């Protein structure tokens, strides 16, 4: 059977996915959440003309060098002057103070000499200056934050200024993570002969969290159909939107994930893809729950999570843009021709003297190696049947999260 291309596998995973329902959260809880609808300003900012400097609000026709004007009051932030400014008059004003009616320019305090209730202008101001017009930032009703926006810290400040104490965001996807294998023991244990330390979930849980999901740890299922099936049912009971399994996805007698999926009524959409690392990955669905069966090798598990599960989380979260950002770099060394599988090589990125990103694949691409995965900054993408490429040739990379 021909292996499914990577693009087709991703399309299968994303097919029919709809954003999760919305919920209102306080601004302090909205960072890196995705807006569920457009947000319009509830006020005009600034609501009135404001002074951008400390000085005096006057008529432009009075802004002549040597002019002597009478000071009739003061306007400070939060304490406006409630009368009009007439010809020959001035109002002491501070940054953020409302410009009083009748005034149309500000002379800064450095250009004024004051003698009790009079000022004398030492410099002329031939054009209006230092006034922030009402609505220069935004006006009531302006849509400033769009549905699908991944909210940044600056967005939260904008929303607050728009007079929104809370924002409608899509619910975080719940991602249940299940390891399988009699050989796995927890970190801190003393492995018996044939056992290995369970490590995959730590990277996957962190990746899911950083991608905007709520990870749920289902622990380790032993190599029995009963244990694996019970864990799948537990994921459903917990309301998981995504179930990720690691290990047991191949064809050996102890690889029980696929038969467990089938026994639990999971509709398997594909099994095995034209990918390195990660060929035995599988995908299915049971109701609204997407199911991803990852290989057990650490690099395969992580690369598949990053390439396929992160876009799925973005889609469920309502993100406007769900695809990974593909950047261009140049190769730091020669690469041989590729075979029929799309390869995601772990690579380090350096910036050369010309400011160009240079991608150098780590020495060993074996899917069981964690040291080189930890050292990688990016995935270097090699398309199927890519010809040999010399150092300096252009290549595509996806940067890995920090």
mmCIF file of C-alpha atoms in Angstrom:
data_model
loop_
_atom_site.group_PDB
_atom_site.id
_atom_site.type_symbol
_atom_site.label_atom_id
_atom_site.label_comp_id
_atom_site.label_asym_id
_atom_site.label_seq_id
_atom_site.Cartn_x
_atom_site.Cartn_y
_atom_site.Cartn_z
ATOM 1 C CA UNK A 1 0.000 0.000 0.000
ATOM 2 C CA UNK A 2 1.360 3.434 -0.957
ATOM 3 C CA UNK A 3 2.176 5.674 1.988
ATOM 4 C CA UNK A 4 -0.015 8.763 2.408
ATOM 5 C CA UNK A 5 1.786 12.049 1.586
ATOM 6 C CA UNK A 6 2.306 14.443 4.480
ATOM 7 C CA UNK A 7 0.051 17.140 2.995
ATOM 8 C CA UNK A 8 -2.784 14.643 2.507
ATOM 9 C CA UNK A 9 -2.384 13.382 6.073
ATOM 10 C CA UNK A 10 -2.597 16.913 7.457
ATOM 11 C CA UNK A 11 -5.665 17.647 5.334
ATOM 12 C CA UNK A 12 -7.299 14.484 6.659
ATOM 13 C CA UNK A 13 -6.645 15.535 10.249
ATOM 14 C CA UNK A 14 -8.020 19.049 9.696
ATOM 15 C CA UNK A 15 -10.970 18.044 7.511
ATOM 16 C CA UNK A 16 -14.258 19.163 9.064
ATOM 17 C CA UNK A 17 -12.664 20.599 12.198
ATOM 18 C CA UNK A 18 -14.617 23.512 13.663
ATOM 19 C CA UNK A 19 -13.486 25.932 16.383
ATOM 20 C CA UNK A 20 -14.554 25.040 19.897
ATOM 21 C CA UNK A 21 -17.291 27.088 21.622
ATOM 22 C CA UNK A 22 -16.570 30.535 23.030
ATOM 23 C CA UNK A 23 -16.243 31.567 26.643
ATOM 24 C CA UNK A 24 -15.721 34.989 28.247
ATOM 25 C CA UNK A 25 -12.493 35.390 30.209
ATOM 26 C CA UNK A 26 -10.998 38.319 32.102
ATOM 27 C CA UNK A 27 -8.241 40.236 30.346
ATOM 28 C CA UNK A 28 -5.594 38.793 32.653
ATOM 29 C CA UNK A 29 -6.618 35.301 31.535
ATOM 30 C CA UNK A 30 -6.855 36.074 27.805
ATOM 31 C CA UNK A 31 -3.154 36.126 26.891
ATOM 32 C CA UNK A 32 -2.446 33.775 23.957
ATOM 33 C CA UNK A 33 -6.126 32.858 23.651
ATOM 34 C CA UNK A 34 -7.981 33.225 20.346
ATOM 35 C CA UNK A 35 -10.763 35.750 19.863
ATOM 36 C CA UNK A 36 -14.119 34.168 19.038
ATOM 37 C CA UNK A 37 -15.631 37.306 17.497
ATOM 38 C CA UNK A 38 -14.676 40.799 16.339
ATOM 39 C CA UNK A 39 -14.209 43.366 19.106
ATOM 40 C CA UNK A 40 -15.284 46.983 18.609
ATOM 41 C CA UNK A 41 -14.302 49.977 20.705
ATOM 42 C CA UNK A 42 -16.849 51.039 23.310
ATOM 43 C CA UNK A 43 -15.436 54.547 23.493
ATOM 44 C CA UNK A 44 -13.432 57.119 21.548
ATOM 45 C CA UNK A 45 -9.759 57.496 22.434
ATOM 46 C CA UNK A 46 -8.890 60.138 23.317
ATOM 47 C CA UNK A 47 -12.462 61.227 24.036
ATOM 48 C CA UNK A 48 -11.552 64.913 23.676
ATOM 49 C CA UNK A 49 -8.587 66.933 22.373
ATOM 50 C CA UNK A 50 -5.668 66.380 24.764
ATOM 51 C CA UNK A 51 -2.401 68.167 25.297
ATOM 52 C CA UNK A 52 0.724 66.245 24.331
ATOM 53 C CA UNK A 53 3.002 68.573 26.331
ATOM 54 C CA UNK A 54 3.188 70.667 29.468
ATOM 55 C CA UNK A 55 2.559 74.331 28.588
ATOM 56 C CA UNK A 56 -0.297 76.750 27.908
ATOM 57 C CA UNK A 57 -3.428 76.426 25.776
ATOM 58 C CA UNK A 58 -4.044 79.563 23.725
ATOM 59 C CA UNK A 59 -5.551 80.930 20.497
ATOM 60 C CA UNK A 60 -3.291 80.419 17.490
ATOM 61 C CA UNK A 61 -3.702 84.110 16.570
ATOM 62 C CA UNK A 62 -2.152 84.993 19.947
ATOM 63 C CA UNK A 63 0.889 82.751 19.406
ATOM 64 C CA UNK A 64 3.248 85.589 18.514
ATOM 65 C CA UNK A 65 6.698 86.201 19.862
ATOM 66 C CA UNK A 66 6.461 88.718 22.707
ATOM 67 C CA UNK A 67 2.691 88.314 23.160
ATOM 68 C CA UNK A 68 1.536 88.884 26.752
ATOM 69 C CA UNK A 69 -1.446 86.774 27.808
ATOM 70 C CA UNK A 70 -3.444 86.468 31.022
ATOM 71 C CA UNK A 71 -3.621 83.046 32.690
ATOM 72 C CA UNK A 72 -7.230 82.291 33.628
ATOM 73 C CA UNK A 73 -7.052 78.690 34.889
ATOM 74 C CA UNK A 74 -5.526 75.245 34.716
ATOM 75 C CA UNK A 75 -6.251 71.923 32.963
ATOM 76 C CA UNK A 76 -4.618 68.733 34.216
ATOM 77 C CA UNK A 77 -5.230 65.054 33.464
ATOM 78 C CA UNK A 78 -8.560 64.203 35.063
ATOM 79 C CA UNK A 79 -9.252 67.827 36.005
ATOM 80 C CA UNK A 80 -10.364 69.787 32.909
ATOM 81 C CA UNK A 81 -10.861 73.558 32.782
ATOM 82 C CA UNK A 82 -14.612 74.090 32.347
ATOM 83 C CA UNK A 83 -14.601 77.524 30.687
ATOM 84 C CA UNK A 84 -13.600 78.842 27.269
ATOM 85 C CA UNK A 85 -10.353 80.552 26.368
ATOM 86 C CA UNK A 86 -10.802 84.001 24.835
ATOM 87 C CA UNK A 87 -8.450 86.170 22.860
ATOM 88 C CA UNK A 88 -5.510 87.367 24.944
ATOM 89 C CA UNK A 89 -6.019 84.542 27.441
ATOM 90 C CA UNK A 90 -4.163 81.321 28.310
ATOM 91 C CA UNK A 91 -4.826 78.201 30.391
ATOM 92 C CA UNK A 92 -2.007 76.370 32.119
ATOM 93 C CA UNK A 93 -2.173 72.795 30.782
ATOM 94 C CA UNK A 94 -0.363 69.575 31.525
ATOM 95 C CA UNK A 95 0.273 66.465 29.424
ATOM 96 C CA UNK A 96 -2.999 64.559 29.146
ATOM 97 C CA UNK A 97 -5.098 67.569 30.077
ATOM 98 C CA UNK A 98 -8.223 68.331 28.039
ATOM 99 C CA UNK A 99 -7.710 71.281 25.700
ATOM 100 C CA UNK A 100 -10.348 73.852 26.720
ATOM 101 C CA UNK A 101 -12.857 75.294 24.269
ATOM 102 C CA UNK A 102 -11.476 78.220 22.311
ATOM 103 C CA UNK A 103 -7.842 77.085 22.391
ATOM 104 C CA UNK A 104 -6.302 75.567 19.270
ATOM 105 C CA UNK A 105 -2.589 75.351 20.050
ATOM 106 C CA UNK A 106 -0.239 74.633 22.926
ATOM 107 C CA UNK A 107 2.891 76.654 23.631
ATOM 108 C CA UNK A 108 5.328 74.593 25.669
ATOM 109 C CA UNK A 109 6.438 75.907 29.033
ATOM 110 C CA UNK A 110 10.063 76.243 27.836
ATOM 111 C CA UNK A 111 8.937 78.928 25.355
ATOM 112 C CA UNK A 112 7.119 81.000 27.968
ATOM 113 C CA UNK A 113 8.132 83.409 30.719
ATOM 114 C CA UNK A 114 5.594 83.614 33.518
ATOM 115 C CA UNK A 115 5.029 86.536 35.872
ATOM 116 C CA UNK A 116 2.275 85.722 38.361
ATOM 117 C CA UNK A 117 -0.959 85.518 36.271
ATOM 118 C CA UNK A 118 0.630 86.560 32.971
ATOM 119 C CA UNK A 119 2.860 84.841 30.433
ATOM 120 C CA UNK A 120 5.059 86.275 27.712
ATOM 121 C CA UNK A 121 5.856 84.150 24.670
ATOM 122 C CA UNK A 122 9.570 83.960 23.882
ATOM 123 C CA UNK A 123 8.899 82.038 20.643
ATOM 124 C CA UNK A 124 6.132 82.264 18.045
ATOM 125 C CA UNK A 125 3.938 79.230 17.230
ATOM 126 C CA UNK A 126 2.695 79.850 13.682
ATOM 127 C CA UNK A 127 0.870 76.488 13.323
ATOM 128 C CA UNK A 128 -1.245 74.407 15.734
ATOM 129 C CA UNK A 129 0.982 72.196 17.864
ATOM 130 C CA UNK A 130 1.023 69.598 20.613
ATOM 131 C CA UNK A 131 -2.686 68.692 20.535
ATOM 132 C CA UNK A 132 -3.855 65.115 20.229
ATOM 133 C CA UNK A 133 -7.167 65.261 18.413
ATOM 134 C CA UNK A 134 -10.210 63.405 19.725
ATOM 135 C CA UNK A 135 -10.303 59.910 18.221
ATOM 136 C CA UNK A 136 -6.744 60.008 16.908
ATOM 137 C CA UNK A 137 -6.226 56.502 18.311
ATOM 138 C CA UNK A 138 -9.704 55.072 17.623
ATOM 139 C CA UNK A 139 -13.387 55.946 17.679
ATOM 140 C CA UNK A 140 -16.343 54.255 19.285
ATOM 141 C CA UNK A 141 -17.532 51.410 17.045
ATOM 142 C CA UNK A 142 -14.165 50.849 15.339
ATOM 143 C CA UNK A 143 -13.393 47.115 15.052
ATOM 144 C CA UNK A 144 -9.790 46.880 16.215
ATOM 145 C CA UNK A 145 -9.411 43.215 17.179
ATOM 146 C CA UNK A 146 -10.570 40.600 14.691
ATOM 147 C CA UNK A 147 -11.993 37.137 15.247
ATOM 148 C CA UNK A 148 -9.204 34.570 15.042
ATOM 149 C CA UNK A 149 -6.589 36.879 16.567
ATOM 150 C CA UNK A 150 -4.129 35.188 18.903
ATOM 151 C CA UNK A 151 -4.122 37.752 21.685
ATOM 152 C CA UNK A 152 -0.771 39.316 22.545
ATOM 153 C CA UNK A 153 0.124 41.387 25.589
ATOM 154 C CA UNK A 154 -0.294 44.538 23.464
ATOM 155 C CA UNK A 155 -3.752 43.381 22.365
ATOM 156 C CA UNK A 156 -4.822 43.129 25.999
ATOM 157 C CA UNK A 157 -3.800 46.728 26.617
ATOM 158 C CA UNK A 158 -5.733 47.819 23.533
ATOM 159 C CA UNK A 159 -8.819 45.886 24.639
ATOM 160 C CA UNK A 160 -8.659 47.538 28.053
ATOM 161 C CA UNK A 161 -8.436 50.975 26.445
ATOM 162 C CA UNK A 162 -11.457 50.032 24.319
ATOM 163 C CA UNK A 163 -13.270 49.520 27.663
ATOM 164 C CA UNK A 164 -13.530 45.723 27.550
ATOM 165 C CA UNK A 165 -12.867 44.080 30.950
ATOM 166 C CA UNK A 166 -13.299 40.597 29.450
ATOM 167 C CA UNK A 167 -13.027 39.032 25.993
ATOM 168 C CA UNK A 168 -14.813 36.182 24.174
ATOM 169 C CA UNK A 169 -12.268 33.484 23.337
ATOM 170 C CA UNK A 170 -12.527 29.908 22.113
ATOM 171 C CA UNK A 171 -12.284 27.210 24.738
ATOM 172 C CA UNK A 172 -8.873 25.604 25.060
ATOM 173 C CA UNK A 173 -8.721 22.176 23.412
ATOM 174 C CA UNK A 174 -8.296 19.333 25.881
ATOM 175 C CA UNK A 175 -5.517 16.986 24.783
ATOM 176 C CA UNK A 176 -5.306 13.624 26.549
ATOM 177 C CA UNK A 177 -1.868 11.992 26.294
ATOM 178 C CA UNK A 178 -1.452 8.245 26.762
ATOM 179 C CA UNK A 179 1.784 6.263 26.714
ATOM 180 C CA UNK A 180 1.767 2.552 25.977
ATOM 181 C CA UNK A 181 4.358 -0.082 26.764
ATOM 182 C CA UNK A 182 5.410 -2.509 29.499
ATOM 183 C CA UNK A 183 8.971 -1.253 29.131
ATOM 184 C CA UNK A 184 8.245 2.297 30.344
ATOM 185 C CA UNK A 185 9.069 3.522 33.843
ATOM 186 C CA UNK A 186 8.846 7.025 35.264
ATOM 187 C CA UNK A 187 11.830 9.394 35.638
ATOM 188 C CA UNK A 188 13.581 8.859 38.940
ATOM 189 C CA UNK A 189 13.028 5.105 38.802
ATOM 190 C CA UNK A 190 15.734 2.479 38.556
ATOM 191 C CA UNK A 191 14.968 0.686 35.264
ATOM 192 C CA UNK A 192 15.067 -3.087 35.311
ATOM 193 C CA UNK A 193 16.673 -4.928 32.395
ATOM 194 C CA UNK A 194 14.777 -4.099 29.212
ATOM 195 C CA UNK A 195 13.019 -1.062 30.689
ATOM 196 C CA UNK A 196 13.445 2.569 29.588
ATOM 197 C CA UNK A 197 12.621 5.919 31.127
ATOM 198 C CA UNK A 198 9.338 7.421 29.922
ATOM 199 C CA UNK A 199 10.228 10.808 28.406
ATOM 200 C CA UNK A 200 7.985 11.508 25.400
ATOM 201 C CA UNK A 201 5.072 13.033 27.265
ATOM 202 C CA UNK A 202 7.116 15.794 28.879
ATOM 203 C CA UNK A 203 7.927 17.398 25.540
ATOM 204 C CA UNK A 204 4.457 16.714 24.144
ATOM 205 C CA UNK A 205 2.638 18.142 27.174
ATOM 206 C CA UNK A 206 4.798 21.270 27.053
ATOM 207 C CA UNK A 207 4.231 21.601 23.303
ATOM 208 C CA UNK A 208 0.474 21.260 23.753
ATOM 209 C CA UNK A 209 0.458 23.817 26.568
ATOM 210 C CA UNK A 210 2.529 26.316 24.568
ATOM 211 C CA UNK A 211 0.200 25.801 21.596
ATOM 212 C CA UNK A 212 -2.830 26.862 23.623
ATOM 213 C CA UNK A 213 -4.212 23.490 24.703
ATOM 214 C CA UNK A 214 -4.994 21.972 28.077
ATOM 215 C CA UNK A 215 -2.967 18.739 28.379
ATOM 216 C CA UNK A 216 -4.367 15.784 30.347
ATOM 217 C CA UNK A 217 -1.939 13.072 31.435
ATOM 218 C CA UNK A 218 -3.437 9.574 31.148
ATOM 219 C CA UNK A 219 -0.236 7.886 32.304
ATOM 220 C CA UNK A 220 1.068 4.607 30.932
ATOM 221 C CA UNK A 221 -1.116 1.783 29.597
ATOM 222 C CA UNK A 222 0.381 -1.678 29.776
ATOM 223 C CA UNK A 223 0.583 -3.901 26.719
ATOM 224 C CA UNK A 224 -2.915 -5.359 26.972
ATOM 225 C CA UNK A 225 -6.011 -4.575 24.973
ATOM 226 C CA UNK A 226 -7.968 -4.103 28.200
ATOM 227 C CA UNK A 227 -5.596 -1.496 29.632
ATOM 228 C CA UNK A 228 -5.320 0.435 26.361
ATOM 229 C CA UNK A 229 -9.070 0.373 25.722
ATOM 230 C CA UNK A 230 -9.808 1.506 29.282
ATOM 231 C CA UNK A 231 -7.498 4.511 28.804
ATOM 232 C CA UNK A 232 -9.268 5.459 25.564
ATOM 233 C CA UNK A 233 -12.608 5.390 27.368
ATOM 234 C CA UNK A 234 -11.116 7.518 30.144
ATOM 235 C CA UNK A 235 -10.097 10.158 27.582
ATOM 236 C CA UNK A 236 -13.687 10.252 26.311
ATOM 237 C CA UNK A 237 -15.070 10.558 29.840
ATOM 238 C CA UNK A 238 -12.764 13.517 30.509
ATOM 239 C CA UNK A 239 -14.096 15.312 27.423
ATOM 240 C CA UNK A 240 -10.849 15.205 25.467
ATOM 241 C CA UNK A 241 -10.976 16.947 22.101
ATOM 242 C CA UNK A 242 -7.787 15.147 21.055
ATOM 243 C CA UNK A 243 -6.375 11.836 22.232
ATOM 244 C CA UNK A 244 -2.666 11.279 21.612
ATOM 245 C CA UNK A 245 -1.106 7.872 22.114
ATOM 246 C CA UNK A 246 2.638 7.244 21.987
ATOM 247 C CA UNK A 247 4.114 3.880 21.111
ATOM 248 C CA UNK A 248 2.467 0.667 19.991
ATOM 249 C CA UNK A 249 1.598 2.054 16.559
ATOM 250 C CA UNK A 250 3.538 -0.430 14.461
ATOM 251 C CA UNK A 251 2.714 -4.030 13.471
ATOM 252 C CA UNK A 252 4.355 -6.191 16.150
ATOM 253 C CA UNK A 253 2.469 -8.575 18.432
ATOM 254 C CA UNK A 254 2.748 -6.079 21.286
ATOM 255 C CA UNK A 255 1.650 -3.086 19.200
ATOM 256 C CA UNK A 256 -1.920 -2.894 20.432
ATOM 257 C CA UNK A 257 -2.912 0.683 19.676
ATOM 258 C CA UNK A 258 -4.495 0.028 16.282
ATOM 259 C CA UNK A 259 -6.583 -2.971 17.437
ATOM 260 C CA UNK A 260 -7.571 -0.997 20.553
ATOM 261 C CA UNK A 261 -8.732 1.891 18.380
ATOM 262 C CA UNK A 262 -10.776 -0.479 16.239
ATOM 263 C CA UNK A 263 -12.269 -2.224 19.250
ATOM 264 C CA UNK A 264 -13.372 1.129 20.682
ATOM 265 C CA UNK A 265 -15.100 2.138 17.460
ATOM 266 C CA UNK A 266 -12.534 4.726 16.376
ATOM 267 C CA UNK A 267 -12.814 5.378 12.640
ATOM 268 C CA UNK A 268 -9.198 5.135 11.448
ATOM 269 C CA UNK A 269 -8.620 7.587 8.589
ATOM 270 C CA UNK A 270 -5.049 6.601 7.820
ATOM 271 C CA UNK A 271 -2.149 4.519 9.107
ATOM 272 C CA UNK A 272 1.421 5.045 7.909
ATOM 273 C CA UNK A 273 2.536 8.164 6.072
ATOM 274 C CA UNK A 274 5.412 9.100 3.784
ATOM 275 C CA UNK A 275 7.289 10.864 6.559
ATOM 276 C CA UNK A 276 10.685 10.601 8.214
ATOM 277 C CA UNK A 277 10.681 10.425 11.192
ATOM 278 C CA UNK A 278 7.186 9.148 11.972
ATOM 279 C CA UNK A 279 6.108 6.683 9.276
ATOM 280 C CA UNK A 280 3.764 4.553 11.489
ATOM 281 C CA UNK A 281 1.615 7.467 12.672
ATOM 282 C CA UNK A 282 -2.155 6.921 12.529
ATOM 283 C CA UNK A 283 -5.203 9.145 12.746
ATOM 284 C CA UNK A 284 -8.848 8.485 13.456
ATOM 285 C CA UNK A 285 -11.963 9.965 15.023
ATOM 286 C CA UNK A 286 -14.588 8.908 17.473
ATOM 287 C CA UNK A 287 -17.419 11.401 17.516
ATOM 288 C CA UNK A 288 -15.901 14.838 18.086
ATOM 289 C CA UNK A 289 -12.641 13.428 19.461
ATOM 290 C CA UNK A 290 -9.656 13.378 17.101
ATOM 291 C CA UNK A 291 -7.244 10.533 17.770
ATOM 292 C CA UNK A 292 -3.551 10.589 16.862
ATOM 293 C CA UNK A 293 -1.417 7.469 17.279
ATOM 294 C CA UNK A 294 2.227 8.513 17.471
ATOM 295 C CA UNK A 295 5.305 6.331 17.115
ATOM 296 C CA UNK A 296 7.173 5.582 20.318
ATOM 297 C CA UNK A 297 10.620 6.879 19.350
ATOM 298 C CA UNK A 298 11.124 10.315 20.951
ATOM 299 C CA UNK A 299 12.068 12.308 17.846
ATOM 300 C CA UNK A 300 9.306 10.691 15.778
ATOM 301 C CA UNK A 301 6.788 11.368 18.531
ATOM 302 C CA UNK A 302 7.789 15.003 18.858
ATOM 303 C CA UNK A 303 8.071 15.774 15.144
ATOM 304 C CA UNK A 304 4.642 14.270 14.434
ATOM 305 C CA UNK A 305 3.134 16.220 17.347
ATOM 306 C CA UNK A 306 4.632 19.431 16.049
ATOM 307 C CA UNK A 307 3.811 18.911 12.364
ATOM 308 C CA UNK A 308 0.268 17.545 12.776
ATOM 309 C CA UNK A 309 -1.159 18.141 16.252
ATOM 310 C CA UNK A 310 -0.172 21.803 16.633
ATOM 311 C CA UNK A 311 -2.152 22.864 13.505
ATOM 312 C CA UNK A 312 -5.090 20.800 14.790
ATOM 313 C CA UNK A 313 -4.978 22.676 18.103
ATOM 314 C CA UNK A 314 -4.878 25.978 16.252
ATOM 315 C CA UNK A 315 -7.922 24.982 14.188
ATOM 316 C CA UNK A 316 -9.882 23.930 17.283
ATOM 317 C CA UNK A 317 -8.826 27.173 18.975
ATOM 318 C CA UNK A 318 -10.262 29.251 16.117
ATOM 319 C CA UNK A 319 -6.942 30.692 14.986
ATOM 320 C CA UNK A 320 -7.052 32.664 11.732
ATOM 321 C CA UNK A 321 -3.755 31.107 10.640
ATOM 322 C CA UNK A 322 -3.126 27.462 11.466
ATOM 323 C CA UNK A 323 -0.231 26.469 9.193
ATOM 324 C CA UNK A 324 3.355 26.506 10.391
ATOM 325 C CA UNK A 325 5.433 29.433 9.170
ATOM 326 C CA UNK A 326 7.923 28.127 6.608
ATOM 327 C CA UNK A 327 11.079 30.221 6.328
ATOM 328 C CA UNK A 328 13.917 30.169 3.826
ATOM 329 C CA UNK A 329 17.501 29.467 4.865
ATOM 330 C CA UNK A 330 20.652 28.223 3.159
ATOM 331 C CA UNK A 331 22.282 24.865 3.773
ATOM 332 C CA UNK A 332 25.399 24.789 5.908
ATOM 333 C CA UNK A 333 26.586 21.538 4.320
ATOM 334 C CA UNK A 334 25.922 19.156 1.416
ATOM 335 C CA UNK A 335 22.852 16.924 1.550
ATOM 336 C CA UNK A 336 22.316 13.717 -0.429
ATOM 337 C CA UNK A 337 19.237 13.053 -2.541
ATOM 338 C CA UNK A 338 16.100 12.151 -0.598
ATOM 339 C CA UNK A 339 13.903 9.080 -1.096
ATOM 340 C CA UNK A 340 10.091 8.863 -1.373
ATOM 341 C CA UNK A 341 9.393 10.128 2.159
ATOM 342 C CA UNK A 342 9.229 13.787 3.158
ATOM 343 C CA UNK A 343 11.921 14.330 5.753
ATOM 344 C CA UNK A 344 11.970 16.721 8.692
ATOM 345 C CA UNK A 345 15.619 16.866 9.693
ATOM 346 C CA UNK A 346 16.521 18.244 13.087
ATOM 347 C CA UNK A 347 18.788 21.217 12.435
ATOM 348 C CA UNK A 348 20.644 24.034 14.114
ATOM 349 C CA UNK A 349 20.265 27.589 12.837
ATOM 350 C CA UNK A 350 23.047 30.187 12.752
ATOM 351 C CA UNK A 351 23.109 33.673 11.235
ATOM 352 C CA UNK A 352 26.023 34.399 8.904
ATOM 353 C CA UNK A 353 27.801 37.721 8.402
ATOM 354 C CA UNK A 354 25.235 38.702 5.758
ATOM 355 C CA UNK A 355 22.364 38.206 8.181
ATOM 356 C CA UNK A 356 21.149 35.033 6.427
ATOM 357 C CA UNK A 357 19.947 31.982 8.338
ATOM 358 C CA UNK A 358 22.152 28.930 7.801
ATOM 359 C CA UNK A 359 20.646 25.505 8.554
ATOM 360 C CA UNK A 360 22.939 22.649 9.564
ATOM 361 C CA UNK A 361 21.410 19.237 10.198
ATOM 362 C CA UNK A 362 22.498 17.544 13.420
ATOM 363 C CA UNK A 363 24.992 14.737 12.968
ATOM 364 C CA UNK A 364 22.647 11.825 13.639
ATOM 365 C CA UNK A 365 18.990 11.796 12.557
ATOM 366 C CA UNK A 366 18.070 8.528 14.279
ATOM 367 C CA UNK A 367 14.536 8.884 15.630
ATOM 368 C CA UNK A 368 15.467 7.472 19.041
ATOM 369 C CA UNK A 369 17.958 10.248 19.897
ATOM 370 C CA UNK A 370 16.844 12.960 22.309
ATOM 371 C CA UNK A 371 20.146 14.790 22.718
ATOM 372 C CA UNK A 372 20.119 15.966 19.101
ATOM 373 C CA UNK A 373 16.421 16.813 19.249
ATOM 374 C CA UNK A 374 17.080 19.020 22.264
ATOM 375 C CA UNK A 375 19.932 20.752 20.414
ATOM 376 C CA UNK A 376 17.828 21.518 17.323
ATOM 377 C CA UNK A 377 16.418 24.978 16.579
ATOM 378 C CA UNK A 378 14.365 24.016 13.545
ATOM 379 C CA UNK A 379 13.153 21.293 11.236
ATOM 380 C CA UNK A 380 14.813 21.295 7.818
ATOM 381 C CA UNK A 381 12.259 20.113 5.262
ATOM 382 C CA UNK A 382 13.362 17.742 2.498
ATOM 383 C CA UNK A 383 10.555 17.045 -0.017
ATOM 384 C CA UNK A 384 10.099 13.550 -1.447
ATOM 385 C CA UNK A 385 12.664 12.726 -4.158
ATOM 386 C CA UNK A 386 14.548 15.995 -3.539
ATOM 387 C CA UNK A 387 17.833 15.940 -5.481
ATOM 388 C CA UNK A 388 21.195 16.240 -3.789
ATOM 389 C CA UNK A 389 21.800 19.806 -2.592
ATOM 390 C CA UNK A 390 25.154 21.546 -2.042
ATOM 391 C CA UNK A 391 26.088 23.800 0.853
ATOM 392 C CA UNK A 392 24.721 27.286 0.190
ATOM 393 C CA UNK A 393 21.599 26.043 -1.581
ATOM 394 C CA UNK A 394 18.274 27.395 -0.406
ATOM 395 C CA UNK A 395 16.141 25.243 1.848
ATOM 396 C CA UNK A 396 12.897 25.464 3.819
ATOM 397 C CA UNK A 397 12.824 25.372 7.602
ATOM 398 C CA UNK A 398 10.226 25.550 10.367
ATOM 399 C CA UNK A 399 11.573 26.983 13.591
ATOM 400 C CA UNK A 400 10.893 24.965 16.708
ATOM 401 C CA UNK A 401 9.360 26.671 19.756
ATOM 402 C CA UNK A 402 11.633 27.806 22.568
#
